[in-house]
Amino acid sequence: FDVKREVRRLEIHGNSAYSDGKLKGLLRTRGESTLRFWRSSPYRSDFIRVDRITLQSFYRRHGYLEARVDSVRVQPAPDSPSRVDVRFHLTEGPLSRVEAIRLEGAGPVAEVELRRILTAKPGDALDIPRVEVDRQAIENRYGDLGYVAAQVRDSLEIDGGRVRVVHRIRPGDVARLRGVRVEGNKITHPKLVTRSLLVHP
């Protein structure tokens, strides 16, 4: 039976792109807080394993494709064997940048129109959440035009620190409104309801 241990101090080494506070906010492991003295800070090996993956995934999703957590050191605190200091040592690696954005299969929507709604631009640092937002924006644009089954798949072509983002679009068929049925009306005539609609068969 192990003695229950608490984390006295949590440190992160090797980071320069993001502050300690930003990275610590992502982790389940946490150190003692003088402001929140009532909050516990248990040391758990399963938290450490998850936190390693969390840190690495965060960096890679924001353009540091070679980022890695090299080691996690756990040392007993000098004042108490039931408390430990935890130190994450990481390597950020180079930041990858978007070299180009390619749209394939744009079809009924002009490519210049689609590019206006993209948030990622050539020369920007690679930010995978922004790529996902752009993919959803393209699907939404097609949906607004009646292509409700449109699908957009994105992929990355990586060449060193340069990345080409590819959005492959399958518009599908345009959906048309066949009819409108009004239900639940007891007093109002159906034509009074359908007359105010913005879409028509």
PDB file of C-alpha atoms in Angstrom:
ATOM      1  CA  PHE A   1       0.000   0.000   0.000  1.00  0.00           C
ATOM      2  CA  ASP A   2       1.536   3.240  -1.132  1.00  0.00           C
ATOM      3  CA  VAL A   3       1.434   6.301   1.060  1.00  0.00           C
ATOM      4  CA  LYS A   4      -0.846   8.963  -0.396  1.00  0.00           C
ATOM      5  CA  ARG A   5       1.348  11.706  -1.783  1.00  0.00           C
ATOM      6  CA  GLU A   6       0.661  15.315  -2.717  1.00  0.00           C
ATOM      7  CA  VAL A   7       2.347  17.441  -5.385  1.00  0.00           C
ATOM      8  CA  ARG A   8       4.169  20.345  -3.761  1.00  0.00           C
ATOM      9  CA  ARG A   9       5.516  21.996  -6.907  1.00  0.00           C
ATOM     10  CA  LEU A  10       4.797  21.550 -10.618  1.00  0.00           C
ATOM     11  CA  GLU A  11       7.345  22.852 -13.114  1.00  0.00           C
ATOM     12  CA  ILE A  12       7.591  22.825 -16.903  1.00  0.00           C
ATOM     13  CA  HIS A  13      10.982  23.191 -18.599  1.00  0.00           C
ATOM     14  CA  GLY A  14      11.851  23.753 -22.265  1.00  0.00           C
ATOM     15  CA  ASN A  15       8.827  25.847 -23.216  1.00  0.00           C
ATOM     16  CA  SER A  16       9.174  29.239 -24.876  1.00  0.00           C
ATOM     17  CA  ALA A  17       6.176  29.487 -27.227  1.00  0.00           C
ATOM     18  CA  TYR A  18       3.640  29.121 -24.417  1.00  0.00           C
ATOM     19  CA  SER A  19       3.764  30.315 -20.826  1.00  0.00           C
ATOM     20  CA  ASP A  20       3.917  28.043 -17.794  1.00  0.00           C
ATOM     21  CA  GLY A  21       0.442  29.175 -16.795  1.00  0.00           C
ATOM     22  CA  LYS A  22      -1.038  28.277 -20.191  1.00  0.00           C
ATOM     23  CA  LEU A  23       0.474  24.788 -20.177  1.00  0.00           C
ATOM     24  CA  LYS A  24      -0.272  24.075 -16.524  1.00  0.00           C
ATOM     25  CA  GLY A  25      -3.898  24.906 -17.204  1.00  0.00           C
ATOM     26  CA  LEU A  26      -4.029  21.934 -19.577  1.00  0.00           C
ATOM     27  CA  LEU A  27      -2.772  19.402 -17.052  1.00  0.00           C
ATOM     28  CA  ARG A  28      -4.528  17.238 -14.491  1.00  0.00           C
ATOM     29  CA  THR A  29      -1.454  17.238 -12.274  1.00  0.00           C
ATOM     30  CA  ARG A  30      -1.207  20.445 -10.279  1.00  0.00           C
ATOM     31  CA  GLY A  31       0.946  21.868  -7.524  1.00  0.00           C
ATOM     32  CA  GLU A  32       0.014  23.434  -4.232  1.00  0.00           C
ATOM     33  CA  SER A  33      -1.705  26.813  -4.366  1.00  0.00           C
ATOM     34  CA  THR A  34      -1.274  29.459  -1.693  1.00  0.00           C
ATOM     35  CA  LEU A  35      -4.469  31.148  -2.849  1.00  0.00           C
ATOM     36  CA  ARG A  36      -6.536  27.971  -2.882  1.00  0.00           C
ATOM     37  CA  PHE A  37      -5.029  26.316   0.165  1.00  0.00           C
ATOM     38  CA  TRP A  38      -8.051  24.043   0.564  1.00  0.00           C
ATOM     39  CA  ARG A  39      -7.565  22.442  -2.850  1.00  0.00           C
ATOM     40  CA  SER A  40      -5.842  19.067  -2.901  1.00  0.00           C
ATOM     41  CA  SER A  41      -3.065  18.287  -5.366  1.00  0.00           C
ATOM     42  CA  PRO A  42      -2.696  14.497  -5.409  1.00  0.00           C
ATOM     43  CA  TYR A  43       0.209  12.817  -7.149  1.00  0.00           C
ATOM     44  CA  ARG A  44      -1.077  10.107  -9.498  1.00  0.00           C
ATOM     45  CA  SER A  45       0.936   8.219 -12.069  1.00  0.00           C
ATOM     46  CA  ASP A  46      -2.084   7.903 -14.380  1.00  0.00           C
ATOM     47  CA  PHE A  47      -2.393  11.712 -14.370  1.00  0.00           C
ATOM     48  CA  ILE A  48       1.264  11.946 -15.385  1.00  0.00           C
ATOM     49  CA  ARG A  49       0.752   9.600 -18.337  1.00  0.00           C
ATOM     50  CA  VAL A  50      -2.266  11.549 -19.561  1.00  0.00           C
ATOM     51  CA  ASP A  51      -0.501  14.876 -19.067  1.00  0.00           C
ATOM     52  CA  ARG A  52       2.440  13.801 -21.225  1.00  0.00           C
ATOM     53  CA  ILE A  53       0.051  13.009 -24.074  1.00  0.00           C
ATOM     54  CA  THR A  54      -1.887  16.234 -23.482  1.00  0.00           C
ATOM     55  CA  LEU A  55       1.192  18.445 -23.714  1.00  0.00           C
ATOM     56  CA  GLN A  56       2.500  16.749 -26.829  1.00  0.00           C
ATOM     57  CA  SER A  57      -0.913  16.813 -28.552  1.00  0.00           C
ATOM     58  CA  PHE A  58      -1.414  20.487 -27.728  1.00  0.00           C
ATOM     59  CA  TYR A  59       1.888  21.480 -29.330  1.00  0.00           C
ATOM     60  CA  ARG A  60       1.368  19.337 -32.409  1.00  0.00           C
ATOM     61  CA  ARG A  61      -2.132  20.674 -32.994  1.00  0.00           C
ATOM     62  CA  HIS A  62      -0.678  24.180 -32.986  1.00  0.00           C
ATOM     63  CA  GLY A  63       2.065  23.637 -35.522  1.00  0.00           C
ATOM     64  CA  TYR A  64       4.913  22.137 -33.496  1.00  0.00           C
ATOM     65  CA  LEU A  65       4.807  18.795 -35.275  1.00  0.00           C
ATOM     66  CA  GLU A  66       8.056  17.511 -33.749  1.00  0.00           C
ATOM     67  CA  ALA A  67       7.205  18.482 -30.163  1.00  0.00           C
ATOM     68  CA  ARG A  68       7.727  15.820 -27.515  1.00  0.00           C
ATOM     69  CA  VAL A  69       7.867  15.403 -23.763  1.00  0.00           C
ATOM     70  CA  ASP A  70      11.351  14.054 -23.119  1.00  0.00           C
ATOM     71  CA  SER A  71      10.921  13.112 -19.467  1.00  0.00           C
ATOM     72  CA  VAL A  72       8.953  13.664 -16.296  1.00  0.00           C
ATOM     73  CA  ARG A  73      10.991  13.776 -13.095  1.00  0.00           C
ATOM     74  CA  VAL A  74       9.394  13.130  -9.737  1.00  0.00           C
ATOM     75  CA  GLN A  75      11.449  13.914  -6.649  1.00  0.00           C
ATOM     76  CA  PRO A  76      10.514  13.844  -2.957  1.00  0.00           C
ATOM     77  CA  ALA A  77      10.176  17.304  -1.429  1.00  0.00           C
ATOM     78  CA  PRO A  78      13.025  18.037   0.996  1.00  0.00           C
ATOM     79  CA  ASP A  79      10.649  18.950   3.822  1.00  0.00           C
ATOM     80  CA  SER A  80       8.284  15.962   3.633  1.00  0.00           C
ATOM     81  CA  PRO A  81       8.478  12.463   2.085  1.00  0.00           C
ATOM     82  CA  SER A  82       4.701  12.557   1.478  1.00  0.00           C
ATOM     83  CA  ARG A  83       5.082  15.469  -0.953  1.00  0.00           C
ATOM     84  CA  VAL A  84       6.806  15.477  -4.330  1.00  0.00           C
ATOM     85  CA  ASP A  85       8.027  17.920  -6.956  1.00  0.00           C
ATOM     86  CA  VAL A  86       7.063  17.112 -10.557  1.00  0.00           C
ATOM     87  CA  ARG A  87       9.055  18.488 -13.501  1.00  0.00           C
ATOM     88  CA  PHE A  88       8.025  18.074 -17.147  1.00  0.00           C
ATOM     89  CA  HIS A  89      10.920  18.444 -19.596  1.00  0.00           C
ATOM     90  CA  LEU A  90       9.857  19.032 -23.194  1.00  0.00           C
ATOM     91  CA  THR A  91      11.286  19.917 -26.582  1.00  0.00           C
ATOM     92  CA  GLU A  92       9.111  22.207 -28.709  1.00  0.00           C
ATOM     93  CA  GLY A  93      10.894  21.780 -32.013  1.00  0.00           C
ATOM     94  CA  PRO A  94      10.397  24.079 -35.025  1.00  0.00           C
ATOM     95  CA  LEU A  95       7.098  25.742 -35.867  1.00  0.00           C
ATOM     96  CA  SER A  96       5.588  24.589 -39.157  1.00  0.00           C
ATOM     97  CA  ARG A  97       3.931  27.130 -41.433  1.00  0.00           C
ATOM     98  CA  VAL A  98       1.225  26.908 -44.076  1.00  0.00           C
ATOM     99  CA  GLU A  99       2.844  27.107 -47.494  1.00  0.00           C
ATOM    100  CA  ALA A 100      -0.338  26.804 -49.552  1.00  0.00           C
ATOM    101  CA  ILE A 101      -4.032  25.930 -49.277  1.00  0.00           C
ATOM    102  CA  ARG A 102      -5.506  23.859 -52.071  1.00  0.00           C
ATOM    103  CA  LEU A 103      -9.209  23.362 -52.795  1.00  0.00           C
ATOM    104  CA  GLU A 104     -10.169  20.326 -54.846  1.00  0.00           C
ATOM    105  CA  GLY A 105     -13.623  19.687 -56.295  1.00  0.00           C
ATOM    106  CA  ALA A 106     -15.108  23.115 -55.536  1.00  0.00           C
ATOM    107  CA  GLY A 107     -17.678  22.589 -58.296  1.00  0.00           C
ATOM    108  CA  PRO A 108     -20.729  24.858 -58.045  1.00  0.00           C
ATOM    109  CA  VAL A 109     -19.111  27.387 -55.687  1.00  0.00           C
ATOM    110  CA  ALA A 110     -16.338  29.547 -57.086  1.00  0.00           C
ATOM    111  CA  GLU A 111     -12.966  28.940 -55.472  1.00  0.00           C
ATOM    112  CA  VAL A 112     -12.444  32.669 -54.920  1.00  0.00           C
ATOM    113  CA  GLU A 113     -15.656  32.740 -52.875  1.00  0.00           C
ATOM    114  CA  LEU A 114     -14.536  29.834 -50.708  1.00  0.00           C
ATOM    115  CA  ARG A 115     -11.135  31.395 -50.069  1.00  0.00           C
ATOM    116  CA  ARG A 116     -12.827  34.471 -48.627  1.00  0.00           C
ATOM    117  CA  ILE A 117     -14.271  32.420 -45.760  1.00  0.00           C
ATOM    118  CA  LEU A 118     -10.998  30.677 -44.862  1.00  0.00           C
ATOM    119  CA  THR A 119      -9.312  31.868 -41.670  1.00  0.00           C
ATOM    120  CA  ALA A 120      -5.984  30.126 -42.359  1.00  0.00           C
ATOM    121  CA  LYS A 121      -3.768  31.885 -44.891  1.00  0.00           C
ATOM    122  CA  PRO A 122      -0.449  30.970 -46.556  1.00  0.00           C
ATOM    123  CA  GLY A 123       2.395  32.063 -44.326  1.00  0.00           C
ATOM    124  CA  ASP A 124       0.452  31.519 -41.104  1.00  0.00           C
ATOM    125  CA  ALA A 125       1.659  29.167 -38.425  1.00  0.00           C
ATOM    126  CA  LEU A 126      -0.042  25.805 -38.776  1.00  0.00           C
ATOM    127  CA  ASP A 127      -3.014  25.664 -36.433  1.00  0.00           C
ATOM    128  CA  ILE A 128      -4.988  22.451 -36.873  1.00  0.00           C
ATOM    129  CA  PRO A 129      -8.063  23.742 -34.969  1.00  0.00           C
ATOM    130  CA  ARG A 130      -8.266  26.585 -37.519  1.00  0.00           C
ATOM    131  CA  VAL A 131      -8.027  24.071 -40.368  1.00  0.00           C
ATOM    132  CA  GLU A 132     -10.971  22.207 -38.842  1.00  0.00           C
ATOM    133  CA  VAL A 133     -12.932  25.458 -38.507  1.00  0.00           C
ATOM    134  CA  ASP A 134     -12.296  26.200 -42.193  1.00  0.00           C
ATOM    135  CA  ARG A 135     -13.475  22.734 -43.195  1.00  0.00           C
ATOM    136  CA  GLN A 136     -16.728  23.261 -41.304  1.00  0.00           C
ATOM    137  CA  ALA A 137     -17.149  26.733 -42.825  1.00  0.00           C
ATOM    138  CA  ILE A 138     -16.891  25.282 -46.341  1.00  0.00           C
ATOM    139  CA  GLU A 139     -19.504  22.638 -45.533  1.00  0.00           C
ATOM    140  CA  ASN A 140     -21.777  25.306 -44.069  1.00  0.00           C
ATOM    141  CA  ARG A 141     -21.450  27.452 -47.195  1.00  0.00           C
ATOM    142  CA  TYR A 142     -22.510  24.557 -49.404  1.00  0.00           C
ATOM    143  CA  GLY A 143     -25.356  23.777 -47.013  1.00  0.00           C
ATOM    144  CA  ASP A 144     -26.592  27.377 -47.292  1.00  0.00           C
ATOM    145  CA  LEU A 145     -26.851  26.871 -51.043  1.00  0.00           C
ATOM    146  CA  GLY A 146     -28.849  23.651 -50.729  1.00  0.00           C
ATOM    147  CA  TYR A 147     -26.009  21.125 -50.866  1.00  0.00           C
ATOM    148  CA  VAL A 148     -26.958  19.634 -47.514  1.00  0.00           C
ATOM    149  CA  ALA A 149     -25.028  16.407 -48.123  1.00  0.00           C
ATOM    150  CA  ALA A 150     -21.756  18.156 -49.002  1.00  0.00           C
ATOM    151  CA  GLN A 151     -18.649  16.621 -47.467  1.00  0.00           C
ATOM    152  CA  VAL A 152     -15.238  18.215 -47.019  1.00  0.00           C
ATOM    153  CA  ARG A 153     -12.186  16.203 -46.018  1.00  0.00           C
ATOM    154  CA  ASP A 154      -8.958  17.931 -45.116  1.00  0.00           C
ATOM    155  CA  SER A 155      -5.415  16.602 -45.124  1.00  0.00           C
ATOM    156  CA  LEU A 156      -1.901  17.927 -44.613  1.00  0.00           C
ATOM    157  CA  GLU A 157       1.036  17.485 -46.970  1.00  0.00           C
ATOM    158  CA  ILE A 158       4.151  17.998 -44.839  1.00  0.00           C
ATOM    159  CA  ASP A 159       7.568  18.845 -46.227  1.00  0.00           C
ATOM    160  CA  GLY A 160       9.923  19.743 -43.403  1.00  0.00           C
ATOM    161  CA  GLY A 161       8.590  22.890 -41.805  1.00  0.00           C
ATOM    162  CA  ARG A 162       6.285  23.637 -44.739  1.00  0.00           C
ATOM    163  CA  VAL A 163       2.727  22.343 -44.816  1.00  0.00           C
ATOM    164  CA  ARG A 164       0.187  22.331 -47.632  1.00  0.00           C
ATOM    165  CA  VAL A 165      -3.427  22.148 -46.511  1.00  0.00           C
ATOM    166  CA  VAL A 166      -5.765  20.324 -48.883  1.00  0.00           C
ATOM    167  CA  HIS A 167      -9.561  20.543 -48.674  1.00  0.00           C
ATOM    168  CA  ARG A 168     -11.238  17.892 -50.837  1.00  0.00           C
ATOM    169  CA  ILE A 169     -14.851  18.805 -51.521  1.00  0.00           C
ATOM    170  CA  ARG A 170     -17.700  16.510 -52.558  1.00  0.00           C
ATOM    171  CA  PRO A 171     -20.686  18.817 -53.064  1.00  0.00           C
ATOM    172  CA  GLY A 172     -23.215  16.110 -53.878  1.00  0.00           C
ATOM    173  CA  ASP A 173     -26.599  17.018 -55.326  1.00  0.00           C
ATOM    174  CA  VAL A 174     -28.512  20.145 -54.490  1.00  0.00           C
ATOM    175  CA  ALA A 175     -31.589  19.440 -52.345  1.00  0.00           C
ATOM    176  CA  ARG A 176     -34.854  21.107 -53.327  1.00  0.00           C
ATOM    177  CA  LEU A 177     -37.944  21.667 -51.227  1.00  0.00           C
ATOM    178  CA  ARG A 178     -40.719  19.414 -52.451  1.00  0.00           C
ATOM    179  CA  GLY A 179     -43.478  20.745 -50.243  1.00  0.00           C
ATOM    180  CA  VAL A 180     -44.475  22.384 -46.971  1.00  0.00           C
ATOM    181  CA  ARG A 181     -47.018  20.874 -44.603  1.00  0.00           C
ATOM    182  CA  VAL A 182     -48.540  22.810 -41.728  1.00  0.00           C
ATOM    183  CA  GLU A 183     -49.581  20.817 -38.666  1.00  0.00           C
ATOM    184  CA  GLY A 184     -51.046  21.718 -35.299  1.00  0.00           C
ATOM    185  CA  ASN A 185     -53.030  24.752 -36.454  1.00  0.00           C
ATOM    186  CA  LYS A 186     -56.645  24.847 -35.234  1.00  0.00           C
ATOM    187  CA  ILE A 187     -57.643  28.460 -35.898  1.00  0.00           C
ATOM    188  CA  THR A 188     -55.128  29.864 -38.389  1.00  0.00           C
ATOM    189  CA  HIS A 189     -55.571  28.804 -42.005  1.00  0.00           C
ATOM    190  CA  PRO A 190     -52.502  26.952 -43.418  1.00  0.00           C
ATOM    191  CA  LYS A 191     -52.117  29.512 -46.212  1.00  0.00           C
ATOM    192  CA  LEU A 192     -51.634  32.285 -43.660  1.00  0.00           C
ATOM    193  CA  VAL A 193     -48.713  30.323 -42.262  1.00  0.00           C
ATOM    194  CA  THR A 194     -47.097  29.366 -45.562  1.00  0.00           C
ATOM    195  CA  ARG A 195     -47.501  32.896 -46.890  1.00  0.00           C
ATOM    196  CA  SER A 196     -44.900  34.172 -44.412  1.00  0.00           C
ATOM    197  CA  LEU A 197     -42.282  31.524 -45.227  1.00  0.00           C
ATOM    198  CA  LEU A 198     -39.040  32.538 -46.911  1.00  0.00           C
ATOM    199  CA  VAL A 199     -38.656  29.227 -48.774  1.00  0.00           C
ATOM    200  CA  HIS A 200     -41.105  27.749 -51.210  1.00  0.00           C
ATOM    201  CA  PRO A 201     -41.465  24.480 -53.112  1.00  0.00           C
TER     202      PRO A 201
END
